Every structure is written in structure tokens, then in C-alpha cells.
PDB file of C-alpha atoms and ligand atoms in Angstrom:
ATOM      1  CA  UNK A   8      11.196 -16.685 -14.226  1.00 40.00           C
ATOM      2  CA  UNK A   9      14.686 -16.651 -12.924  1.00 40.00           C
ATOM      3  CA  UNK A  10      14.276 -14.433  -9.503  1.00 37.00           C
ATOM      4  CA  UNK A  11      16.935 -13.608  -6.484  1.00 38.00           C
ATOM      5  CA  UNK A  12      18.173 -11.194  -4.231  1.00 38.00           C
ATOM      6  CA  UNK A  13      20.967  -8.956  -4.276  1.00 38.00           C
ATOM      7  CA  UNK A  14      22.102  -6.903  -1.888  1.00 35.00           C
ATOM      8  CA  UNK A  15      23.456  -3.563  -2.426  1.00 34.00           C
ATOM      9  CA  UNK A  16      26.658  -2.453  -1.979  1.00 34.00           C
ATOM     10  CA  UNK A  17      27.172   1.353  -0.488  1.00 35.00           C
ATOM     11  CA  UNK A  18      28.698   2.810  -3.351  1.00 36.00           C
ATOM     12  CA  UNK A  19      28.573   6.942  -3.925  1.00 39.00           C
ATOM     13  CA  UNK A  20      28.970   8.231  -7.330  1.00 42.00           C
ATOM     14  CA  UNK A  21      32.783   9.593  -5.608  1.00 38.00           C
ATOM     15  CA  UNK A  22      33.636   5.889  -6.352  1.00 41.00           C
ATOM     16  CA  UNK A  23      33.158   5.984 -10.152  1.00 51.00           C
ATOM     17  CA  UNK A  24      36.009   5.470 -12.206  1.00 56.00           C
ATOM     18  CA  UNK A  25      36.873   5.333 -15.850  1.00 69.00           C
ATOM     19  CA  UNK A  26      36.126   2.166 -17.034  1.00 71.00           C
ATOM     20  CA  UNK A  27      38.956   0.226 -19.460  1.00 82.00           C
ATOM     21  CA  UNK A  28      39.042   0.763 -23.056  1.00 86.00           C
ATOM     22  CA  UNK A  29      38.494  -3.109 -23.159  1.00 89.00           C
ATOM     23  CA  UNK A  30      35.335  -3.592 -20.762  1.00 89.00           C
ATOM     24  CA  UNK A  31      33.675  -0.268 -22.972  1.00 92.00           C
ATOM     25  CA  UNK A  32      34.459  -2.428 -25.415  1.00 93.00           C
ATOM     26  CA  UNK A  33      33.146  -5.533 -24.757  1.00 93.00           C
ATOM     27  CA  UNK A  34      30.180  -3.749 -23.138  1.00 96.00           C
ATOM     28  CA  UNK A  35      29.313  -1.979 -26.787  1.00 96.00           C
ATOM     29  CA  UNK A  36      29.644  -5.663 -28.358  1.00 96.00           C
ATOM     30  CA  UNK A  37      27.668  -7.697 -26.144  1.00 96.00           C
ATOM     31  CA  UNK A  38      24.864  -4.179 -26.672  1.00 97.00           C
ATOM     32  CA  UNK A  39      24.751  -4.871 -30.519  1.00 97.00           C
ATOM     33  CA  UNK A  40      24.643  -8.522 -30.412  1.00 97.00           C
ATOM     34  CA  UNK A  41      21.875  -8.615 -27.776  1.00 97.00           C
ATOM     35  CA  UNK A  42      19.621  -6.147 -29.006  1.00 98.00           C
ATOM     36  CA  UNK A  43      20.162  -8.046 -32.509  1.00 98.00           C
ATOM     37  CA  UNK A  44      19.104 -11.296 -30.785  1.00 97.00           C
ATOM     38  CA  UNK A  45      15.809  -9.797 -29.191  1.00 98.00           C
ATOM     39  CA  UNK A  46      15.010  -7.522 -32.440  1.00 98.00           C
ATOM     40  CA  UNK A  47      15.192 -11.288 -34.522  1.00 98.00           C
ATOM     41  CA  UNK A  48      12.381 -12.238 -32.090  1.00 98.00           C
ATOM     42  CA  UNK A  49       8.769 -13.444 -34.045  1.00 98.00           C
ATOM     43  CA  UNK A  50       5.840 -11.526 -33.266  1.00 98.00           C
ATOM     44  CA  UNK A  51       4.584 -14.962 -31.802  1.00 98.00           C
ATOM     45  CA  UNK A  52       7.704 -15.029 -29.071  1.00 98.00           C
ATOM     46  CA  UNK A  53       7.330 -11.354 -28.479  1.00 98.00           C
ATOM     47  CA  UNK A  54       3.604 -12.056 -27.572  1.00 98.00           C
ATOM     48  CA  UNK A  55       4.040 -14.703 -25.495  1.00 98.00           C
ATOM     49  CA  UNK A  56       6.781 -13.379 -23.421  1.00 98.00           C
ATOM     50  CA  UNK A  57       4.235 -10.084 -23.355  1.00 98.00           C
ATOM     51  CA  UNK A  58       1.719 -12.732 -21.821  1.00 98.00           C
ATOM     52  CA  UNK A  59       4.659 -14.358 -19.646  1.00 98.00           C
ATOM     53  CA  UNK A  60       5.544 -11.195 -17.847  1.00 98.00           C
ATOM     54  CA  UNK A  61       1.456  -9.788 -17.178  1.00 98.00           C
ATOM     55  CA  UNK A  62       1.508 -13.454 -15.367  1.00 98.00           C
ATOM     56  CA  UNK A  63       5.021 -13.031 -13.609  1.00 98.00           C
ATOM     57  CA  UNK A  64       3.714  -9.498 -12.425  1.00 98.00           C
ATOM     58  CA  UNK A  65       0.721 -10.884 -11.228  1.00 98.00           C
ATOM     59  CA  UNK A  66       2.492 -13.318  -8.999  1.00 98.00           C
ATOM     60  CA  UNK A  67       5.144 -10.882  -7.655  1.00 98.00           C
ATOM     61  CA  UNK A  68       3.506  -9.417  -4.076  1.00 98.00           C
ATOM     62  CA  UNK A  69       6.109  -6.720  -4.486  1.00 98.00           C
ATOM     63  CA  UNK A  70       4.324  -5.594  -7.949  1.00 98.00           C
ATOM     64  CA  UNK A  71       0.733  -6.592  -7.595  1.00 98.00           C
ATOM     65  CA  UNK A  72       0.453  -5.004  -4.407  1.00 98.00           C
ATOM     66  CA  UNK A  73       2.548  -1.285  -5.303  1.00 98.00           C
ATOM     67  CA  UNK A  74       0.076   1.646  -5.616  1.00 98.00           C
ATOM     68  CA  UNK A  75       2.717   3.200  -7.934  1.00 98.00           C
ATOM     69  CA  UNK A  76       4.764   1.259 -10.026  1.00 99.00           C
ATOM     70  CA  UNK A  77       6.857   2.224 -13.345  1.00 99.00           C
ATOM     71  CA  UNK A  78       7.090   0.168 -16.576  1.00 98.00           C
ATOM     72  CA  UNK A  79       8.270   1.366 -20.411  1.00 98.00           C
ATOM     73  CA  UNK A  80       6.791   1.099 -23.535  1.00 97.00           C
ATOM     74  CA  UNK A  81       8.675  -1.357 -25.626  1.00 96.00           C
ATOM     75  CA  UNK A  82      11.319   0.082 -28.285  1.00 96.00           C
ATOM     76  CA  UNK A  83      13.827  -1.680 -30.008  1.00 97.00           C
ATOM     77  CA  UNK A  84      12.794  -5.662 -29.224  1.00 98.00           C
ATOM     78  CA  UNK A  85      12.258  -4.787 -25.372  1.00 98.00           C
ATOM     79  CA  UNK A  86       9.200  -7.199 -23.688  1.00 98.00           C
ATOM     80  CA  UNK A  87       6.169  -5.638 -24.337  1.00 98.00           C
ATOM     81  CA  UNK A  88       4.695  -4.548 -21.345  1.00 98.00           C
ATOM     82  CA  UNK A  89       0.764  -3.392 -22.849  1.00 98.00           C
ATOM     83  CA  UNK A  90      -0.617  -6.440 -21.425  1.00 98.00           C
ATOM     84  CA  UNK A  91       0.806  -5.929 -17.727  1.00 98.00           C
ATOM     85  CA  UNK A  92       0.405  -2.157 -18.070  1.00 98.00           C
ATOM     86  CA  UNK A  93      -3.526  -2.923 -18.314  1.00 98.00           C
ATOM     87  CA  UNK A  94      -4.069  -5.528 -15.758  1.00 98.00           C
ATOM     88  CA  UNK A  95      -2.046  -2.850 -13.920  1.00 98.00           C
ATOM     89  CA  UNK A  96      -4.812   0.119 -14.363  1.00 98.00           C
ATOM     90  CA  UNK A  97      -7.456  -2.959 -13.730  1.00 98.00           C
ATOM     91  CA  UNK A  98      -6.331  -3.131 -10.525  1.00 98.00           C
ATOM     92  CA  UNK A  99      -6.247   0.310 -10.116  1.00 98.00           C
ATOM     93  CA  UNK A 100      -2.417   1.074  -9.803  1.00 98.00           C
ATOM     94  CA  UNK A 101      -1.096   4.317 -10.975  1.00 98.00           C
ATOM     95  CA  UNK A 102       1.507   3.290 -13.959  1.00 99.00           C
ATOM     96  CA  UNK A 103       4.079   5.878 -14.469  1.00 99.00           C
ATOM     97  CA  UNK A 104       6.760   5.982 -17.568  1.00 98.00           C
ATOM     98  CA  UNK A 105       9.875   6.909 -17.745  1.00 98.00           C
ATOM     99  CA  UNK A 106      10.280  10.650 -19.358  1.00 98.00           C
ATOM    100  CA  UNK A 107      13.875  12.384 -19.984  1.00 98.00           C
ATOM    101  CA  UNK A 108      14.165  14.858 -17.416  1.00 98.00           C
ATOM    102  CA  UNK A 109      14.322  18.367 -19.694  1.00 96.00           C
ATOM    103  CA  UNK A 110      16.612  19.925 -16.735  1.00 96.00           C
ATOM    104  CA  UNK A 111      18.812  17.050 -15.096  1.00 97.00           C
ATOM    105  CA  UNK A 112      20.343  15.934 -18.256  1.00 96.00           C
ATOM    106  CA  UNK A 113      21.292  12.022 -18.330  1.00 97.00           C
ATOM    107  CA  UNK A 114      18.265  11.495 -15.572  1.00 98.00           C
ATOM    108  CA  UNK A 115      14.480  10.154 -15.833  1.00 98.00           C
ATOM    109  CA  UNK A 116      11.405  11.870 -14.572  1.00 98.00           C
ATOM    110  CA  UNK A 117       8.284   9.163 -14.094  1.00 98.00           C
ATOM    111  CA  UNK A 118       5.031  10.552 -15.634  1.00 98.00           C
ATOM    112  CA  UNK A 119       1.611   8.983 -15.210  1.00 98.00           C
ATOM    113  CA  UNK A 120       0.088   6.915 -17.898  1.00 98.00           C
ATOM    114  CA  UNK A 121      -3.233   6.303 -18.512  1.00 98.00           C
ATOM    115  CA  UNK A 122      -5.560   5.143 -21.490  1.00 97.00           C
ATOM    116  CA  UNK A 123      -6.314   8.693 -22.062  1.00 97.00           C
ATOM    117  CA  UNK A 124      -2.709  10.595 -21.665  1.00 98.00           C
ATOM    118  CA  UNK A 125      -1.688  13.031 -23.671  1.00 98.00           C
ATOM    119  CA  UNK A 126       1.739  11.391 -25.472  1.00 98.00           C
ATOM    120  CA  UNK A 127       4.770  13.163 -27.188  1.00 98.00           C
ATOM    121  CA  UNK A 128       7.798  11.783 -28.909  1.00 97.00           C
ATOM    122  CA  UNK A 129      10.824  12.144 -27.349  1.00 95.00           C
ATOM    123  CA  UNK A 130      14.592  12.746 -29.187  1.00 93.00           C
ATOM    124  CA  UNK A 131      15.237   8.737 -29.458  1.00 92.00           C
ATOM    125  CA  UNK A 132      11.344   8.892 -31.379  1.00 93.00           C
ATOM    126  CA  UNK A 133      10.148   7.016 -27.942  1.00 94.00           C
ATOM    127  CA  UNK A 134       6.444   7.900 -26.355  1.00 97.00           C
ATOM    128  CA  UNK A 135       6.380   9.099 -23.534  1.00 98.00           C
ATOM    129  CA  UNK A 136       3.131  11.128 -21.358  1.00 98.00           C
ATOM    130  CA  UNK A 137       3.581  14.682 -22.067  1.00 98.00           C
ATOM    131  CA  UNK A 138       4.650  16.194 -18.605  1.00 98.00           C
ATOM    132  CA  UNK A 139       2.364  19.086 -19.406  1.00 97.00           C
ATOM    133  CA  UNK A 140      -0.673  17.062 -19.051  1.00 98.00           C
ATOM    134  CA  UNK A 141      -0.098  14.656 -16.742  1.00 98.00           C
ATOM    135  CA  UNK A 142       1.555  14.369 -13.390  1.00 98.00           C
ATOM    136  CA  UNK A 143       4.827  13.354 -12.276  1.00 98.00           C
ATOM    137  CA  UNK A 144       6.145  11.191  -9.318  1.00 98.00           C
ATOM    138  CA  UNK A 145       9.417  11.512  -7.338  1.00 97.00           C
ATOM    139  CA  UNK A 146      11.482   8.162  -8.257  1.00 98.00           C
ATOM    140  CA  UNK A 147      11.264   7.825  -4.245  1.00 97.00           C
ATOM    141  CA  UNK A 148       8.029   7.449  -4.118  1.00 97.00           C
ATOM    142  CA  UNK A 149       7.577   4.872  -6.814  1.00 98.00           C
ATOM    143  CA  UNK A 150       7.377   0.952  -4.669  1.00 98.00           C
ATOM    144  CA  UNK A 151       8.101  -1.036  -7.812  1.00 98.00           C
ATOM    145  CA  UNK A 152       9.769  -0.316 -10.660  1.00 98.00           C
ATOM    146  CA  UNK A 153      10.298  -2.633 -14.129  1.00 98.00           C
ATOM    147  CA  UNK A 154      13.402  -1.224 -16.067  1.00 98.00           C
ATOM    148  CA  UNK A 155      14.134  -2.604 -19.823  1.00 98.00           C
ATOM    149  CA  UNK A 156      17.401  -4.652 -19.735  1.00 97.00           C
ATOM    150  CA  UNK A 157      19.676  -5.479 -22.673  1.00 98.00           C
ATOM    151  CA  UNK A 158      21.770  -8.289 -21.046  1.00 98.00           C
ATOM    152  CA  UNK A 159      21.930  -9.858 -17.408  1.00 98.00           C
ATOM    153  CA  UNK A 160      23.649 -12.392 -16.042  1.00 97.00           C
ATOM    154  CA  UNK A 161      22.614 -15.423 -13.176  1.00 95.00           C
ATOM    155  CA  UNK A 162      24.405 -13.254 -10.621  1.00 96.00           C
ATOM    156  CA  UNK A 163      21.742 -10.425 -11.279  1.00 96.00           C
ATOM    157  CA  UNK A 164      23.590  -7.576 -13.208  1.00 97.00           C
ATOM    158  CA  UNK A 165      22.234  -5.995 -15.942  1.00 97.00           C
ATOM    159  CA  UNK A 166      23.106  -4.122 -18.811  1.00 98.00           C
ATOM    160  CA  UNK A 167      21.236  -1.303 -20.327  1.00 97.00           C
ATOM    161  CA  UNK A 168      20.977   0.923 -23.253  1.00 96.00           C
ATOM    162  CA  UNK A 169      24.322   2.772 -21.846  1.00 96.00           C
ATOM    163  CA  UNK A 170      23.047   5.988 -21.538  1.00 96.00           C
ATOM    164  CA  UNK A 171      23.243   5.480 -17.436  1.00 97.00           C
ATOM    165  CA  UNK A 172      19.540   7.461 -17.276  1.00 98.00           C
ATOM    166  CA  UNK A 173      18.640   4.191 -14.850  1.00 98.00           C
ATOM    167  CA  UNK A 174      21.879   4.640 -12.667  1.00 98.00           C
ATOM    168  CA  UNK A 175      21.708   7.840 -12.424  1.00 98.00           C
ATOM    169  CA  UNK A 176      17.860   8.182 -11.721  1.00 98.00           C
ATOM    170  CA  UNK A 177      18.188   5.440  -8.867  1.00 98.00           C
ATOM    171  CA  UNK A 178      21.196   6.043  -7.271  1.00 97.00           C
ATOM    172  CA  UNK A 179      19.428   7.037  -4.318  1.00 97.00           C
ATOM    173  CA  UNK A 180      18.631   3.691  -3.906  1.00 97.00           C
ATOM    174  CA  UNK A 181      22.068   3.071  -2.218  1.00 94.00           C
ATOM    175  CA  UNK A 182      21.409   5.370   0.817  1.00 93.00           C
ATOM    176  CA  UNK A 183      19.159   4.615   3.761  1.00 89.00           C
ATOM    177  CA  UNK A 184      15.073   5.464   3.276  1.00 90.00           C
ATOM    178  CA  UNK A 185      12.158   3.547   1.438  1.00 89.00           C
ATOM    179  CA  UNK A 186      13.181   2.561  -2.315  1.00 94.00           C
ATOM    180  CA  UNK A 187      11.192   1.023  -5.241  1.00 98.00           C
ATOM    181  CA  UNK A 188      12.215  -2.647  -5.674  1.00 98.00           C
ATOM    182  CA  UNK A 189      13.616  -2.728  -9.064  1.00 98.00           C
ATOM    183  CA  UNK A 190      12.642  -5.526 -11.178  1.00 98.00           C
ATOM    184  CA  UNK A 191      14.560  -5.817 -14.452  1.00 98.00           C
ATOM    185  CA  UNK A 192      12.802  -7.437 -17.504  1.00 98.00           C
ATOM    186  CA  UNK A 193      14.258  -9.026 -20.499  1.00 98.00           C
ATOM    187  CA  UNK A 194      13.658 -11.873 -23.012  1.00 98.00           C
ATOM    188  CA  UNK A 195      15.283 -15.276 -21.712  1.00 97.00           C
ATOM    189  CA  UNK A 196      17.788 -14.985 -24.914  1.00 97.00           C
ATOM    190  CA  UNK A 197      19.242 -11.961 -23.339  1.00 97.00           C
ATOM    191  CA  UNK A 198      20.881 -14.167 -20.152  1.00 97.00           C
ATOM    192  CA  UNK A 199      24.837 -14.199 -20.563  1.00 96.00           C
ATOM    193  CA  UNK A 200      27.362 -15.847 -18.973  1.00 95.00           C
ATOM    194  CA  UNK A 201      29.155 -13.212 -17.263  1.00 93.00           C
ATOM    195  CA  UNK A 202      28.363  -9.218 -17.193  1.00 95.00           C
ATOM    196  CA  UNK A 203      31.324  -6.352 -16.440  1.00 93.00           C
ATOM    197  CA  UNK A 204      30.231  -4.250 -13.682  1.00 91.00           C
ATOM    198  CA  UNK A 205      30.838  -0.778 -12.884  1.00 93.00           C
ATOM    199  CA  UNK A 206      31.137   0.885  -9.663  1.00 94.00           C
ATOM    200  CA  UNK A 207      27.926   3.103 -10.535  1.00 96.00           C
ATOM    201  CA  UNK A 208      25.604   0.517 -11.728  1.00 96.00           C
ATOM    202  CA  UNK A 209      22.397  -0.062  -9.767  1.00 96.00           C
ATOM    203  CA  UNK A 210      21.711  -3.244  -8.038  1.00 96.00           C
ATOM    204  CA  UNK A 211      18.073  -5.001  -9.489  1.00 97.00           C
ATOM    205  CA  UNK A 212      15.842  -6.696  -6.599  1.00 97.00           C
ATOM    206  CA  UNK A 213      15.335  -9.156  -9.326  1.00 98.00           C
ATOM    207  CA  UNK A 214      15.310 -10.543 -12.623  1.00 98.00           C
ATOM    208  CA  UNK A 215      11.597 -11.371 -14.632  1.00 98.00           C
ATOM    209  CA  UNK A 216      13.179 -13.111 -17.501  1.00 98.00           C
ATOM    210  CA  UNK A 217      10.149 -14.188 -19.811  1.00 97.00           C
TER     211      UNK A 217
HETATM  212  N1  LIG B  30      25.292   7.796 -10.988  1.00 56.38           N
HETATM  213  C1  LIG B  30      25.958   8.239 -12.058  1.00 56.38           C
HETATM  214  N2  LIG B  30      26.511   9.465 -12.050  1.00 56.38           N
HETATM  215  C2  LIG B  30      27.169   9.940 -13.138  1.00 56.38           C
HETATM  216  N3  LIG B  30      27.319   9.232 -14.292  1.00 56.38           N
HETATM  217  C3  LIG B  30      26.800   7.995 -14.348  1.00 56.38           C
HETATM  218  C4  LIG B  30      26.086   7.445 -13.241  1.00 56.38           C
HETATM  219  N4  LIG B  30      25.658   6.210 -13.596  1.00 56.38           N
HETATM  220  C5  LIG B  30      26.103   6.014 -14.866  1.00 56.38           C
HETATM  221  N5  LIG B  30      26.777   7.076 -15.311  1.00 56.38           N
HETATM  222  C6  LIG B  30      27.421   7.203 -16.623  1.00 56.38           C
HETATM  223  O1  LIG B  30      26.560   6.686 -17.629  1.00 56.38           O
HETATM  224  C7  LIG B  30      27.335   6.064 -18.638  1.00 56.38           C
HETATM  225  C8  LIG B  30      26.667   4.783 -19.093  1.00 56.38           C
HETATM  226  O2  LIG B  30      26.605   3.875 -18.000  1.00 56.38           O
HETATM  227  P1  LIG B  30      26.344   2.332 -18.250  1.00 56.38           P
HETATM  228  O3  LIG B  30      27.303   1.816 -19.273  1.00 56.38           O
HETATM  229  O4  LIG B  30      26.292   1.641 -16.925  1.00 56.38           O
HETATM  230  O5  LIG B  30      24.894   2.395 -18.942  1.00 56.38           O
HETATM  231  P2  LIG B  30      23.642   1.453 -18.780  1.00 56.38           P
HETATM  232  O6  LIG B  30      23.548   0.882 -17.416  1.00 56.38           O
HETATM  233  O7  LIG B  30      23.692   0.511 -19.918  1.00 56.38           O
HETATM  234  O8  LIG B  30      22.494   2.513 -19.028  1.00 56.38           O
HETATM  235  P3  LIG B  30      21.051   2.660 -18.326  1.00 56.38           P
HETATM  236  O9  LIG B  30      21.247   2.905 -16.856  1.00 56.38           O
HETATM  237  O10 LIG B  30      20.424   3.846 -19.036  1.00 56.38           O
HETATM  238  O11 LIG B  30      20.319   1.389 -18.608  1.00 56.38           O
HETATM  239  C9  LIG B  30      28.728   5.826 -18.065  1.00 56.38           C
HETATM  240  O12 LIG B  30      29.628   6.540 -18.841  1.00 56.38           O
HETATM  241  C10 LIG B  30      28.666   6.341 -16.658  1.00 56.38           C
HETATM  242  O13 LIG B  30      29.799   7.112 -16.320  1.00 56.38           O
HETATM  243 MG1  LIG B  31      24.879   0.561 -15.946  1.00 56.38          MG
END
């Protein structure tokens, strides 16, 4: 497990800029070959690192101990979170998804999951807990969260999907007030040498890689 903290710089969404044609660039080839790399992986390595990250959650205080934390269910070659998601509900923590908010387009609403949910497909042909049938949290009020990366680097940037749902749904983070930590996870293949950064990205409390 490669773990640090980073402290977050106060940047508003006023700061944004345009990125270069070059950094989109680079960002949308370092995307494909990553997501190549952890789509290759055997069903052996995606089981282990499955295994690797129930264990690294059940060391992390800052997970083990949050009533209400957030995970995903895997899509595309993401660590497979089943195994932590049930040693989650064994312990009695409320596990929340990520669902795409139907009003706030480009943000995330967090729906509980539990063995029994009610589940619906959404437009990328991901499940998520129907928000009909199950309740939803604030983002605030979530103390842990574990977002799917696609890339990070030692200094603890990450790279995601690049739809900006994660930015945009944690944002608040920046200002004052009690945050989730934000743990991102990702295969160990998916370290690179050196990430651009944006002015809207969020800052991770850490990196599980497993
Ligand atoms: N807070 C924000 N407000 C408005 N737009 C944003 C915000 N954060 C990100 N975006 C927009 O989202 C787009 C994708 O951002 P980025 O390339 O950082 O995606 P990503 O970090 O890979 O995605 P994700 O956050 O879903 O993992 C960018 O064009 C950016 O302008
Ligand atoms: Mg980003």
C-alpha cells in the first residue's frame, strides 16, 4: 500500500481554466493505455488485489471506523471492491454508491447499498441502487470515501474516467467544515511517473494501491 498526505490547496472552481490541447491530450493517452493495462489483468490478479484492498481497508482507522463510507462497483478493470463492501456491512457500516445525479448534471448522488437493494442500470450500463428504493446521503456527510482511479502518481494525483463527476461532487472539500477522507484505489500497474494537474482536480487523503 503506497499511503501519504496531501494537503489541499484553496482552489474555487473561478480558478479553472482551459486546459492545453497537449495536456487533454496526453491526459486521453495515458486514459486508454491505463485502462488497457488493468482490463489485461487475470482473474487471479484481479482477485487478489480484491483480497489486498478488504485487508488495506481493514487496517485504515479512517475506513474501518466511518459509519458511512462510499465505494463503486467495479467496471471496466477497476479493483473489485465485493469483498471490502461485505466486511463493510459485517461491521455494520452503511455502504453508499455512487449514482448520477438525474438533476445536477456532471455530479454524483451516494445511494445506500445493501444485499437486498433494489439496482438499475445506469446510461454507461453501470449498477447502481435505484434512488427510488433506497436512501441517499449528502456527500458531506459521508467520513470516508474510496473513488476508482485510472492513473496516479507518487505525489498523490489521480486521474479518473474524465467525466469530472468526482471533482465536481467533492469540491466542497476545499472549503472549511467536516469532509470525507478520500481514499483513491487502483491496481499497482496504474502508478505513473508524473500526472498533469488541473486547477479543479480534487486532492485524495491517500492512495490504496493493491
Ligand atoms: N468543479 C468543477 N466544476 C466544473 N467543471 C469541472 C469541475 N471539475 C471538473 N470539471 C470538468 O470536468 C472535465 C473532466 O475533468 P478531469 O479531466 O479532471 O476528469 P477526471 O478527474 O478524470 O474525472 P472524474 O472526476 O470523474 O474521475 C473537465 O473538462 C473539467 O472542466
Ligand atoms: Mg480530475
Amino acid at each position: 500500500m503506497t499511503a501519504a498526505q496531501w494537503g489541499a490547496p484553496t482552489i474555487t472552481s473561478a480558478d479553472t481554466q482551459n486546459p492545453s490541447a497537449s495536456t487533454l491530450q496526453q491526459k486521453r493517452q495515458l486514459r486508454s493505455q491505463m485502462r488497457q493495462a488493468r482490463r489485461g489483468l487475470s482473474k487471479t490478479a484481479q482477485k487478489r488485489a480484491a483480497n489486498r484492498l478488504k485487508q488495506q481497508l481493514n487496517q485504515n482507522p479512517h475506513f474501518k471506523y466511518a459509519q458511512h463510507v462510499a465505494l463503486y462497483l467495479p467496471n471496466d478493470g477497476e479493483v473489485d471492491t465485493f469483498p471490502a463492501i461485505l466486511q463493510a456491512w459485517s461491521y455494520g457500516q452503511k455502504v453508499y454508491l455512487p449514482v448520477l445525479d438525474p438533476i445536477r448534471k456532471g455530479f454524483l448522488w451516494f445511494v445506500e447499498y445493501r444485499a437486498d437493494s433494489r439496482m438499475r442500470s445506469n446510461r454507461f450500463g453501470i449498477a447502481e441502487p435505484d434512488p427510488g428504493f433506497n436512501r441517499r446521503i449528502p456527500a458531506r456527510f459521508l467520513r470516508a470515501v474510496g473513488l476508482p482511479l485510472v492513473a496516479f502518481d507518487s505525489a498523490g494525483n489521480r486521474l479518473g474516467m474524465g467525466g469530472g463527476f468526482y471533482d465536481r461532487s467533492f469540491e466542497f472539500c476545499r472549503h472549511q467544515g467536516t469532509k470525507p477522507n478520500l481514499f483513491g484505489l487502483a491496481h499497482q500497474c496504474q502508478e505513473v511517473n508524473e500526472l498533469p494537474t488541473e486547477s479543479w482536480d480534487i486532492q485524495l487523503t491517500a492512495i490504496i494501491a493493491s
